[in-house]
Coordinates of C-alpha atoms in Angstrom, one line a residue:
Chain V
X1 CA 11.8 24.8 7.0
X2 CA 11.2 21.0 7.4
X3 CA 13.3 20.3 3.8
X4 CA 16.1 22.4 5.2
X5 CA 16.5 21.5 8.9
X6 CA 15.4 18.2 8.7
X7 CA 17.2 16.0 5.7
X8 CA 14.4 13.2 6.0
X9 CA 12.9 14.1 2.9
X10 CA 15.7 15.6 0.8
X11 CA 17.3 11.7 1.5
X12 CA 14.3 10.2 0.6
X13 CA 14.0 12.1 -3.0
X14 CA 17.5 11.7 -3.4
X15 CA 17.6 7.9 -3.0
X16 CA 14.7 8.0 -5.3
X17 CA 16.1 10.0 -7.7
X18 CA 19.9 8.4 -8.0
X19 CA 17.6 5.2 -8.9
X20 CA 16.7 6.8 -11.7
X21 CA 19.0 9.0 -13.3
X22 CA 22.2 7.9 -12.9
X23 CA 21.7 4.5 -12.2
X24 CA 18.8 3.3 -14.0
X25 CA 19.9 5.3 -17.1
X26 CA 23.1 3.2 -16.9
X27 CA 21.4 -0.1 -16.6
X28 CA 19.3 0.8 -19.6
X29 CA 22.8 1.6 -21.4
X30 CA 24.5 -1.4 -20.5
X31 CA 22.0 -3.2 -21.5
X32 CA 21.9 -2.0 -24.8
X33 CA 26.0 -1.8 -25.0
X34 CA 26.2 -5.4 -24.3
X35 CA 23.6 -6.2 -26.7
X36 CA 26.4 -6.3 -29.5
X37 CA 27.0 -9.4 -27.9
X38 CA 26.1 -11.5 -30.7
X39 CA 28.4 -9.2 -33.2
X40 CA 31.2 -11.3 -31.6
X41 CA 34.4 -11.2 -29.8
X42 CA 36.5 -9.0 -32.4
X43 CA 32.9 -6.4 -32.3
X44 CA 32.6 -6.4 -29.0
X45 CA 36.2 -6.2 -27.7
X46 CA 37.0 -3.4 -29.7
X47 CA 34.0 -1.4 -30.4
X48 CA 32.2 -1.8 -26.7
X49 CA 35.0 -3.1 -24.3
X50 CA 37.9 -1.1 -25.8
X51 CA 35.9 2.0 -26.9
X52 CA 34.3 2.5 -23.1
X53 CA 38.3 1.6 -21.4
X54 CA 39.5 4.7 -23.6
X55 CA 36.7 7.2 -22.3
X56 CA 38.6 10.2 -20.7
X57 CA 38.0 11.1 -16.8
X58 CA 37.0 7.1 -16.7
X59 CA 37.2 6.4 -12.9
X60 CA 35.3 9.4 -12.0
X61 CA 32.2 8.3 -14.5
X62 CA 32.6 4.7 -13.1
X63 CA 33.0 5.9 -9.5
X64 CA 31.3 9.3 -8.9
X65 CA 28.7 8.7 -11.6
X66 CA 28.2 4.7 -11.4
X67 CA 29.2 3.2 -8.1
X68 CA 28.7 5.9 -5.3
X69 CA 25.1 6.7 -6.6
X70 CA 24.2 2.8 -6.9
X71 CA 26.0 2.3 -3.1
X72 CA 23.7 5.3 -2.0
X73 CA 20.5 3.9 -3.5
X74 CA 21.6 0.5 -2.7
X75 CA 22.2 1.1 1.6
X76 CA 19.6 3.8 1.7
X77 CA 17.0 1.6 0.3
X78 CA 18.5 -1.2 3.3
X79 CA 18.6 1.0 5.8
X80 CA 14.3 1.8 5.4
X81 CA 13.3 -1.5 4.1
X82 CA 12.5 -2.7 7.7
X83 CA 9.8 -0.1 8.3
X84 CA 7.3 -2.2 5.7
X85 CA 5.5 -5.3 6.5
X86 CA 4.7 -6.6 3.1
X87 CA 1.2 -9.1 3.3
X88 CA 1.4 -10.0 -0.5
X89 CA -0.8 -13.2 0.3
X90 CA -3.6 -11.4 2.2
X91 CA -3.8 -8.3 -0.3
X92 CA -3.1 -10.3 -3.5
X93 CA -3.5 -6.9 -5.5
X94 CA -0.9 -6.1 -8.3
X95 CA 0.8 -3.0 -6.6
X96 CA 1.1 -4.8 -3.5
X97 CA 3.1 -7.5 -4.8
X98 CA 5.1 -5.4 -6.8
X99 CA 5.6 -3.2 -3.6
X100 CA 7.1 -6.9 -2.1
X101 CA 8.8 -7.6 -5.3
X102 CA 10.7 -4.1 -5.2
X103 CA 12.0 -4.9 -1.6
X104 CA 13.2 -8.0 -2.6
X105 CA 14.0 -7.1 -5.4
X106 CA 16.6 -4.5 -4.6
X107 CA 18.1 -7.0 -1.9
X108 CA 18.9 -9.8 -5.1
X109 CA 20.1 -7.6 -7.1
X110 CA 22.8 -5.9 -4.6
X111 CA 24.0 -9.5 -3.8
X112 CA 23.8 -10.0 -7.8
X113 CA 25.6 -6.5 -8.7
X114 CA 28.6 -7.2 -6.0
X115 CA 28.8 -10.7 -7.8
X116 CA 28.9 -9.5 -11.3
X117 CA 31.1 -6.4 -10.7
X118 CA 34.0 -9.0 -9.1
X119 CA 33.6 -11.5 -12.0
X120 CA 34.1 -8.9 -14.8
X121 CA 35.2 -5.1 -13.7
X122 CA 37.5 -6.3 -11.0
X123 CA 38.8 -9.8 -12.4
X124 CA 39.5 -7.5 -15.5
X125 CA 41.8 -5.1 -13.2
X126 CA 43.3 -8.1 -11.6
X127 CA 43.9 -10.0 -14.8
X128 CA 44.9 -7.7 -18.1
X129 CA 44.1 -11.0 -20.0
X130 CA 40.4 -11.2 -19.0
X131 CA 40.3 -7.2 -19.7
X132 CA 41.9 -8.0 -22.8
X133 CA 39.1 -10.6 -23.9
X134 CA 36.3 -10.1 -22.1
X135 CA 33.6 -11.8 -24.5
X136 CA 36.0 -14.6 -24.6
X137 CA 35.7 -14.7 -20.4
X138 CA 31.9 -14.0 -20.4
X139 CA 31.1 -16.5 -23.1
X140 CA 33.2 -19.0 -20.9
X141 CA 31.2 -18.0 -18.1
X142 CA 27.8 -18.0 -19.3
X143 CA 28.2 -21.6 -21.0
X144 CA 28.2 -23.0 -17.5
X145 CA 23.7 -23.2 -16.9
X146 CA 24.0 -21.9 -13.3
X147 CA 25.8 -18.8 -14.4
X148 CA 23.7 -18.1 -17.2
X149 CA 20.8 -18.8 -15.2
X150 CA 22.3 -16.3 -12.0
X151 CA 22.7 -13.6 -14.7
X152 CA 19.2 -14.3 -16.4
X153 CA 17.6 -13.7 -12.8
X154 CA 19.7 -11.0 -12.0
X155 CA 18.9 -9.1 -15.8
X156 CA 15.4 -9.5 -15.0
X157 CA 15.3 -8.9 -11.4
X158 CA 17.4 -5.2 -12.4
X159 CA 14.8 -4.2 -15.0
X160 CA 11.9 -5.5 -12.7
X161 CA 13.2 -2.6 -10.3
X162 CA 14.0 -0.2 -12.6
X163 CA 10.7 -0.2 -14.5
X164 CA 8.4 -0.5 -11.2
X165 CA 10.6 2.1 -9.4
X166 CA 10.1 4.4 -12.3
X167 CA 6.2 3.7 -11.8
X168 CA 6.7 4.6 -8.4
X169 CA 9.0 7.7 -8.3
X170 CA 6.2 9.0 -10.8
X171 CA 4.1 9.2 -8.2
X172 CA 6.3 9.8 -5.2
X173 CA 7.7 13.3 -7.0
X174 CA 3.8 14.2 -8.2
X175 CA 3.9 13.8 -11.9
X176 CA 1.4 11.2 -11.7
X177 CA -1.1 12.4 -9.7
X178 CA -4.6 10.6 -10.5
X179 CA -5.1 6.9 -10.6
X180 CA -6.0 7.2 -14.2
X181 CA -2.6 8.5 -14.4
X182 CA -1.1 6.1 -12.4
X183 CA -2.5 3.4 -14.4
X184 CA -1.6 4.6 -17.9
X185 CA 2.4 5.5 -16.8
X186 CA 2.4 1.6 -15.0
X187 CA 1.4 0.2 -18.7
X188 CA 4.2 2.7 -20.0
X189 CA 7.0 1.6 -17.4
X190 CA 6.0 -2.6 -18.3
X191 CA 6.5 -1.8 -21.9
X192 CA 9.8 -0.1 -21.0
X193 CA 10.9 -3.1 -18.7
X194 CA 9.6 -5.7 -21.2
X195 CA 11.7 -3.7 -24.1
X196 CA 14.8 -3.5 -21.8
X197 CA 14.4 -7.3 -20.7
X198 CA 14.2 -8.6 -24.2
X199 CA 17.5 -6.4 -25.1
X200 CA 19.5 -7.8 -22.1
X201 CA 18.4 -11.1 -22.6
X202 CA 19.2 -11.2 -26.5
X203 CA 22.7 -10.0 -24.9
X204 CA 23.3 -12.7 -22.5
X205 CA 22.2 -15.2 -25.5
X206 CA 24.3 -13.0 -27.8
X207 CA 27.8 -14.2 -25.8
X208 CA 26.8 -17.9 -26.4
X209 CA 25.7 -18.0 -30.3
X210 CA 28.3 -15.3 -32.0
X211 CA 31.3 -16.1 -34.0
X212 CA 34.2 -16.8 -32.1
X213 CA 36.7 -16.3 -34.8
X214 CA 38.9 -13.1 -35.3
X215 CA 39.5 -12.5 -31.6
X216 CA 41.2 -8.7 -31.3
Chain X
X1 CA -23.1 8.5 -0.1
X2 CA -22.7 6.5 -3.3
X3 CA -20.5 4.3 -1.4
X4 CA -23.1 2.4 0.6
X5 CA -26.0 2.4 -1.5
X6 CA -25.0 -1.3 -2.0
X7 CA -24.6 -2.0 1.2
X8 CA -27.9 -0.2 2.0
X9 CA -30.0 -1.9 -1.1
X10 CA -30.5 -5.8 0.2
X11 CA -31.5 -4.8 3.4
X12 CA -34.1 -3.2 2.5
X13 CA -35.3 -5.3 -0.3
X14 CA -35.7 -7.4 2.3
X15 CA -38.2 -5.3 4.8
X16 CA -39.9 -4.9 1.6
X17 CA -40.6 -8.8 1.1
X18 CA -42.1 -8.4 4.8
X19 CA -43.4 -5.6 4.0
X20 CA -45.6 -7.6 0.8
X21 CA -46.2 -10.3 3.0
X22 CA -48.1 -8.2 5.1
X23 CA -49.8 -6.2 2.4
X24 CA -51.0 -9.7 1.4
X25 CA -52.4 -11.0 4.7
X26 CA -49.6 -13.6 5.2
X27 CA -48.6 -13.2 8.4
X28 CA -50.0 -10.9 11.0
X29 CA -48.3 -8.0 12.4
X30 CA -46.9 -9.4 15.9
X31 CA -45.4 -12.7 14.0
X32 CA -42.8 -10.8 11.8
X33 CA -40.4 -9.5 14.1
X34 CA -36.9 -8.9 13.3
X35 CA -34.9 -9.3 15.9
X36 CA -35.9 -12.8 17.2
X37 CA -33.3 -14.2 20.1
X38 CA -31.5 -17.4 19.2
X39 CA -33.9 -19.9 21.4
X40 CA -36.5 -18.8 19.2
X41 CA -35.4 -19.7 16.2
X42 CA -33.4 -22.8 16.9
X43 CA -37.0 -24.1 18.7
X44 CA -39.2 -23.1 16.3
X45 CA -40.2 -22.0 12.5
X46 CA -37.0 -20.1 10.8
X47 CA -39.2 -18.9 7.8
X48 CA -41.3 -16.9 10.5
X49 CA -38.6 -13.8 11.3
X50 CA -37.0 -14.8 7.8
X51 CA -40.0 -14.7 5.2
X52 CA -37.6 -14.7 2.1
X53 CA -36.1 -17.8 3.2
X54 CA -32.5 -17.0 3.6
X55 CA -32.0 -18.1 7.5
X56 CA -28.9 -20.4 8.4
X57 CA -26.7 -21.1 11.2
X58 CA -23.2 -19.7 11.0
X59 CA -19.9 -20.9 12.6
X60 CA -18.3 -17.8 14.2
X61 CA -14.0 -17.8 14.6
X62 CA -13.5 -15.1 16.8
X63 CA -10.0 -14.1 18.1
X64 CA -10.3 -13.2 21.7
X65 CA -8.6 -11.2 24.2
X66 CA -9.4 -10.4 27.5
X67 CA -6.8 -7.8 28.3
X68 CA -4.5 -5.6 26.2
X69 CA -1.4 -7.3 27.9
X70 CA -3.1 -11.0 27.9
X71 CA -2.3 -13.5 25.0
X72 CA -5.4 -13.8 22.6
X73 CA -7.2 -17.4 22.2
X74 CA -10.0 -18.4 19.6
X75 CA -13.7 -19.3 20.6
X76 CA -16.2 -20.4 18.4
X77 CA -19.8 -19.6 18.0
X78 CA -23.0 -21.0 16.1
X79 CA -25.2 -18.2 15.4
X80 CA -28.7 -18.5 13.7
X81 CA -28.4 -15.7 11.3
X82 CA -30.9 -14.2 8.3
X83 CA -29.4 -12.7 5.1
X84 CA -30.3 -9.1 5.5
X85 CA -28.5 -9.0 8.7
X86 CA -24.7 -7.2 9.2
X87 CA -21.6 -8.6 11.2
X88 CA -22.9 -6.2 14.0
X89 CA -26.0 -7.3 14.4
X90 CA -24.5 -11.3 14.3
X91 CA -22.7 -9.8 17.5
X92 CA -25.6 -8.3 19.2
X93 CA -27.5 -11.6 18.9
X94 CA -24.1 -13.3 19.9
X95 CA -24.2 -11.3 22.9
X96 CA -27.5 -12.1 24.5
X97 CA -26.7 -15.7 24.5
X98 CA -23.1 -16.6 24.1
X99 CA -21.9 -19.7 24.2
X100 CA -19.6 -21.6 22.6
X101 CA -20.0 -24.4 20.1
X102 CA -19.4 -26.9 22.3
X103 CA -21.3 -25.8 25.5
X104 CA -19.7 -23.6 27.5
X105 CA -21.2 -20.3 28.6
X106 CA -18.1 -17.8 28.2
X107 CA -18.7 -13.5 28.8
X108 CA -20.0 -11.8 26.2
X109 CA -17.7 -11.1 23.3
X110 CA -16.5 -7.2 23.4
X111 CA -17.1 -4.7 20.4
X112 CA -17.2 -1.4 19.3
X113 CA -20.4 0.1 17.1
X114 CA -22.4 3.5 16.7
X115 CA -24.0 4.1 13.8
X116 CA -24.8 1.5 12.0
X117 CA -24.5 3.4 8.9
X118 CA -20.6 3.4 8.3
X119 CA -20.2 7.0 8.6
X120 CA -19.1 6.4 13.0
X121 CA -15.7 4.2 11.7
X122 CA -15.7 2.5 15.2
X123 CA -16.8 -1.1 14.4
X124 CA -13.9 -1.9 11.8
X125 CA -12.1 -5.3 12.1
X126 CA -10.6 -8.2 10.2
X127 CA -13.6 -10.0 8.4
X128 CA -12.5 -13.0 7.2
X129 CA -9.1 -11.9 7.1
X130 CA -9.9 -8.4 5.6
X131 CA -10.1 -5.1 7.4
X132 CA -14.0 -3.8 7.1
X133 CA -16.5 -1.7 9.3
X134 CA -18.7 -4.6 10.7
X135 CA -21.7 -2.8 10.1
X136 CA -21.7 -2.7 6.7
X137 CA -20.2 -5.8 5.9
X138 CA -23.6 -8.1 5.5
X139 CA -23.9 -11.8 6.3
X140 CA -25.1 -12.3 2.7
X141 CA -21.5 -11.4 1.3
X142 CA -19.9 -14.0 3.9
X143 CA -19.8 -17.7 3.9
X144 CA -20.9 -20.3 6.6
X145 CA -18.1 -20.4 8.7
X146 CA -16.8 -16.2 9.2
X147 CA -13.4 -15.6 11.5
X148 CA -13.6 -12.2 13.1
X149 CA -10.1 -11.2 14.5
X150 CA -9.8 -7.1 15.6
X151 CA -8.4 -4.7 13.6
X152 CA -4.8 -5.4 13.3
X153 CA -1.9 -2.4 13.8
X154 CA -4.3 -1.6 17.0
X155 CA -3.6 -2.5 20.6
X156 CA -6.4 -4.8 21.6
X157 CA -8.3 -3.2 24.5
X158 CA -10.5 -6.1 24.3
X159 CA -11.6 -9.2 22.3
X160 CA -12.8 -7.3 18.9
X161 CA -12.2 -3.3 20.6
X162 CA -9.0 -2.1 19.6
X163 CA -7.5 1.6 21.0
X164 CA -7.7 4.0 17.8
X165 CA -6.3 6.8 19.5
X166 CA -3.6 6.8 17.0
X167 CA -5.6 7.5 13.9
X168 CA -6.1 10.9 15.8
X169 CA -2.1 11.5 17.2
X170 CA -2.0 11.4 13.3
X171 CA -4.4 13.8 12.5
X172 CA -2.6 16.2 14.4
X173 CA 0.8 15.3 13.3
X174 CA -0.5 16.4 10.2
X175 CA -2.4 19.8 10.8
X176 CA -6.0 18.5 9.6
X177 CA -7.8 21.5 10.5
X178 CA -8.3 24.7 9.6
X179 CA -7.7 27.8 11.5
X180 CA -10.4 30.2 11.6
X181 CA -9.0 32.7 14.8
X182 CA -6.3 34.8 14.0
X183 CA -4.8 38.3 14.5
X184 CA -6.6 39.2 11.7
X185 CA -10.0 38.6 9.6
X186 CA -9.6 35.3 7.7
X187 CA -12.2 36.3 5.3
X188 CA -14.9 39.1 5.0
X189 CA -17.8 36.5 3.5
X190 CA -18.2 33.0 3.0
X191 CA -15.1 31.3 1.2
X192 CA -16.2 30.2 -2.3
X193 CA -15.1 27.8 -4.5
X194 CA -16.0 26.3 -7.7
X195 CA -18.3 23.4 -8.4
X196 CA -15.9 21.3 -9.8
X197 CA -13.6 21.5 -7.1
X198 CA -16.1 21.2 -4.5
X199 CA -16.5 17.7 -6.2
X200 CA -13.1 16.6 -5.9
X201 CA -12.7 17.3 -2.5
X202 CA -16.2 15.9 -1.7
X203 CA -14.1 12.4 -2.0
X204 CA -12.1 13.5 0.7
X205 CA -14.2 15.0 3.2
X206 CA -16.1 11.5 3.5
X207 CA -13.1 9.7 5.7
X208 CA -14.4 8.2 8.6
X209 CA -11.4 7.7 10.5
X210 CA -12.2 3.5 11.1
X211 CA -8.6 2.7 10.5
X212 CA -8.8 0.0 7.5
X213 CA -6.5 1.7 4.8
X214 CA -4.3 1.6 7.8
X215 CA -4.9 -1.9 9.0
X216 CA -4.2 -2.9 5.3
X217 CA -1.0 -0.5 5.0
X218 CA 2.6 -2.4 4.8
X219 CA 4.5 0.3 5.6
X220 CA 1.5 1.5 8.9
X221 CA 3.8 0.4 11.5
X222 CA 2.3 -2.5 13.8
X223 CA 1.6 -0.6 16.8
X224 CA -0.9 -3.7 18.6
X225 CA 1.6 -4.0 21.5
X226 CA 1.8 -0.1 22.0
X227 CA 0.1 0.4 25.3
X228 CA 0.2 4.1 24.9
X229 CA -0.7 6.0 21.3
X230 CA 2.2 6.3 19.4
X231 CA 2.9 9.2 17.4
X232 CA 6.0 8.0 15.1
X233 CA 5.9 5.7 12.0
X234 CA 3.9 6.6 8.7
X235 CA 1.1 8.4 9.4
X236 CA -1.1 6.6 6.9
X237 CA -3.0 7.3 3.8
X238 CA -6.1 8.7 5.7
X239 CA -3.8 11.8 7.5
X240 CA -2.6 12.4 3.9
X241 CA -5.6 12.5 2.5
X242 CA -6.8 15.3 5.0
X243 CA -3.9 16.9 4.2
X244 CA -5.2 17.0 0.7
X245 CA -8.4 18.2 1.6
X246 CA -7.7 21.2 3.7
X247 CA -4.9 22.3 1.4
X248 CA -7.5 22.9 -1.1
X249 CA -9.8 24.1 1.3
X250 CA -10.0 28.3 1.2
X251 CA -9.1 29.0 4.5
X252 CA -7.5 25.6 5.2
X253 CA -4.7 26.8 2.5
X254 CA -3.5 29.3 4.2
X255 CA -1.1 26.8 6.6
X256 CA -0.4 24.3 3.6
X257 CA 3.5 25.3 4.0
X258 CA 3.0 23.9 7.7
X259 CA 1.1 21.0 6.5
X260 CA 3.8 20.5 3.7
X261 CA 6.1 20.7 6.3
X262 CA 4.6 18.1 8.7
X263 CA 4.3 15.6 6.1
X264 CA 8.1 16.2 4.7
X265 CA 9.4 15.0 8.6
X266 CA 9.7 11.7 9.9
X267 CA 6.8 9.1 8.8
X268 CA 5.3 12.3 6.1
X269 CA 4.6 11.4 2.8
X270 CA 8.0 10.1 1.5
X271 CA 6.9 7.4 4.2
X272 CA 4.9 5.7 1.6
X273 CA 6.0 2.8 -0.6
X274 CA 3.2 2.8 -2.7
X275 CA 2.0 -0.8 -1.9
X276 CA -1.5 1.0 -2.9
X277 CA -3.8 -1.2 -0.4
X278 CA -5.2 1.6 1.0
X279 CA -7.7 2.3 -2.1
X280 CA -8.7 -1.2 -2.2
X281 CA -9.5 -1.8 0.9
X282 CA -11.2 1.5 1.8
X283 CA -15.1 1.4 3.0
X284 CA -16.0 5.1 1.3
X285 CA -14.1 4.3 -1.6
X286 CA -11.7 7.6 -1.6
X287 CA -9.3 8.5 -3.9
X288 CA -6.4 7.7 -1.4
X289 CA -3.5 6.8 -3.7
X290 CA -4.6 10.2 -5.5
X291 CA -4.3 12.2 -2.6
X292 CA -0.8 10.6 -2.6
X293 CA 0.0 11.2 -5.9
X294 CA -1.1 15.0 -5.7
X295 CA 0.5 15.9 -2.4
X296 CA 3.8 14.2 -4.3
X297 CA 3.5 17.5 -6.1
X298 CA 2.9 19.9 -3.5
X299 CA 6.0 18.9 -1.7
X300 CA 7.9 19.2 -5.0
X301 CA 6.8 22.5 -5.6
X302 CA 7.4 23.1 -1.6
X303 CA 10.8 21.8 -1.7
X304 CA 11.8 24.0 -5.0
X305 CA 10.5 27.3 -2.5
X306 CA 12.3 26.0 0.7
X307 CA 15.6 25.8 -1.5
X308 CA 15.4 28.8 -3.8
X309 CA 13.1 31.0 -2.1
X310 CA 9.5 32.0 -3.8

């Protein structure tokens, strides 16, 4: 049996399932988590940072359910980007540039993820006082444009490949089967991208424009 | 067949204008001739082989190649063309006198075409940048100056002929084809199946095998400096879609497991990245990026059997 003996396609389902479920499910609620932003420091200290630091069996949701799944889809999807030859210009259709803009994509946002994990989940192990306030450190961050602007590319670069890849995978595992399906579940997965870009983005804002006062 | 009507339609509106003129007592018989040579109508009257008007000279960009291992160079061409004529028939003309635009008499430029009809799939190449069959790309649909380059993904054999030996390696990497001898009877009377379905696959059956979905594939690995046929890479959307076909097919279902199988390995379906070119660019117009999404779900329900039995 092909799916037995030969892993090709077991890896290839896999890689396309971990991009889903875990790791897009996470994106969509961290996204939503860091939302309450804008509540301020002494909300979002206490009720996001603190509540999520106190969750039991911590480092095996962040590792086994978070980080090895997102490695896996991350160096799998490396490893086979070199078999395409993307000609967005000469087949300006949509799905071909998207297929382009998933590649590249998926290459940002690793550079992007490796980025943002050091400056918050490991400065915070490093430092107990950035872990301690970390609106206080993302607000600081964030008020410098490039920053802000790195983490605004990054937000929408993640949901860009979330949403598509959903598209995608809907196809890839059969549930969309007809192009009339195809085309409906696209419209679908851009009003889920649009909805989780317009959270994220109200989030990043959210560290900038909330009260400062009251810090836990 | 609906596919070409187009194609099919402005040709022969325009044998009809002859045809008028000639019901009228315009012109006699012997005058309107369609297939004049270029000295005949860069000396004389155009609007004699082109009643309707529509003659013009064309600038032809063509990419040549004069061995598979040689480096290709561009000529160019000026060929007195009328509107109702095809990219092949440009080349024919081409060919009984070519030379180039600025005087030199060069061999005639090689090319590949059968029927005429795009149902052979031999003549496709890059039309202006796009991958089409030449026949039934007309002159009407293309500009003054046209660049003809051969099919990419295909090693050059010469000029505009490309080796498309691979479409077929596919083909069999895939199973398209349906066993009829066996060890025992594969049916007792004619397979039937219903109207509906007959329909669907109807889509399917039309591939012929020119190579453009292919050509305009991202993840159809570039196999133009292969010398032999490869058989590795992503088979392409027009294997899959056979794959489609005889799965459904009464007989052909029987070895859908193997088929399944075939396109689980190495370059099989998962191959795909859903770039979607395929269905824009193909001449019969079939349902390609269905085929996809259908045999996404056959090797679903195949994987769920291979792991838990059933």
């Amino acid at each position: 049996m092909s799916s037995i003996d030969n892993p090709h396609f077991v890896l290839r389902r896999l890689h396309s399932l971990l991009g889903v479920v875990p790791v897009g499910a996470f994106l969509a609620f961290h996204l939503w988590e860091n939302s309450q932003s804008r509540f301020g420091a002494e909300h979002f200290n206490t009720e996001v940072v603190d509540a999520l630091s106190g969750l039991n069996y911590l480092p095996f949701i962040e590792i086994g359910l978070i980080a090895l799944p997102l490695a896996f889809h991350a160096f799998y999807g490396l490893a086979i980007i070199g078999s395409g030859r993307p000609e967005p210009l000469r087949y300006g259709y949509t799905r071909n540039w998207l297929y382009w803009l998933q590649r590249v994509s998926g290459v940002g946002l690793l550079l992007f993820i490796l980025m943002h994990v050091a400056m918050t989940r490991i400065a915070g192990l490093m430092d107990p006082a950035i872990h301690a306030d970390l609106f206080g450190h993302m607000r600081a961050a964030l008020s410098n444009p490039w920053v802000f602007g790195v983490y605004l590319v990054g937000l929408w670069l993640a949901v860009l490949h979330l949403s598509n890849g959903l598209a995608t995978a809907a196809i890839s595992w059969g549930l969309t089967a007809s192009a009339a399906a195809q085309r409906r579940f696209g419209w679908v997965c851009l009003g889920l991208g649009l909805l989780l870009g317009v959270i994220g983005t109200h989030g990043l804002i959210g560290y900038l424009i909330a009260p400062t006062t009251g810090i836990a | 067949m609906t596919s070409i009507t187009s194609a099919q339609d402005r040709p022969v509106a325009a044998l009809r204008t002859r045809g008028d003129n000639r019901a009228r007592g315009g012109a006699p018989n012997h005058l309107i001739s369609a297939g004049a040579t270029p000295s005949e109508t860069t000396a004389g009257t155009p609007q004699r082989n082109d009643p309707a008007g529509h003659a013009r000279t064309v600038t032809l960009r063509i990419r040549r190649q004069d061995h598979p291992r040689s480096l290709p160079y561009w000529e160019q061409f000026r060929v007195r063309v009328s509107s109702g004529e095809n990219v092949v028939s440009m080349l024919r003309k081409l060919r009984l006198d070519p030379v180039t635009s600025d005087g030199r008499r060069v061999g005639p430029v090689a090319f590949e075409h059968n029927c005429m009809e795009e149902v052979c799939g031999a003549c496709a190449m890059l039309i202006d940048g796009r991958p089409r069959p030449s026949c039934s790309t007309l002159l009407s649909e293309l500009g003054d100056l046209i660049q003809l380059e051969p099919l990419p993904k295909f090693p050059v054999v010469r000029d505009l002929m490309v080796d498309r030996a691979r479409l077929f390696e596919n083909l069999k990497r895939v199973r398209a084809w349906v066993r009829l001898d066996g060890a025992y009877d594969t049916h007792e009377r004619a397979p039937r199946m219903s109207q509906k379905q007959w329909a669907a696959d109807y889509l399917f059956s039309r591939c012929i095998n020119c190579g453009v979905c292919a050509a305009a594939c991202p993840q159809f690995p570039d196999g133009a400096g292969a010398l032999e046929p490869q058989a590795d890479g992503f088979v392409g959307p027009a294997a899959l879609a056979q794959v489609r076909l005889l799965n459904a097919h009464p007989l052909g279902g029987y070895d859908k497991p193997d088929r399944l199988h075939a396109i689980m390995a190495e370059g099989g379906l998962s191959d795909c990245g859903n770039a979607q070119n395929c269905v824009r660019v193909c001449p019969k117009q079939i349902p390609l990026t269905s085929a996809i999404g259908e045999l996404g779900r056959q090797t679903t329900v195949q994987v769920v059997k291979d792991l838990f039995g059933g």
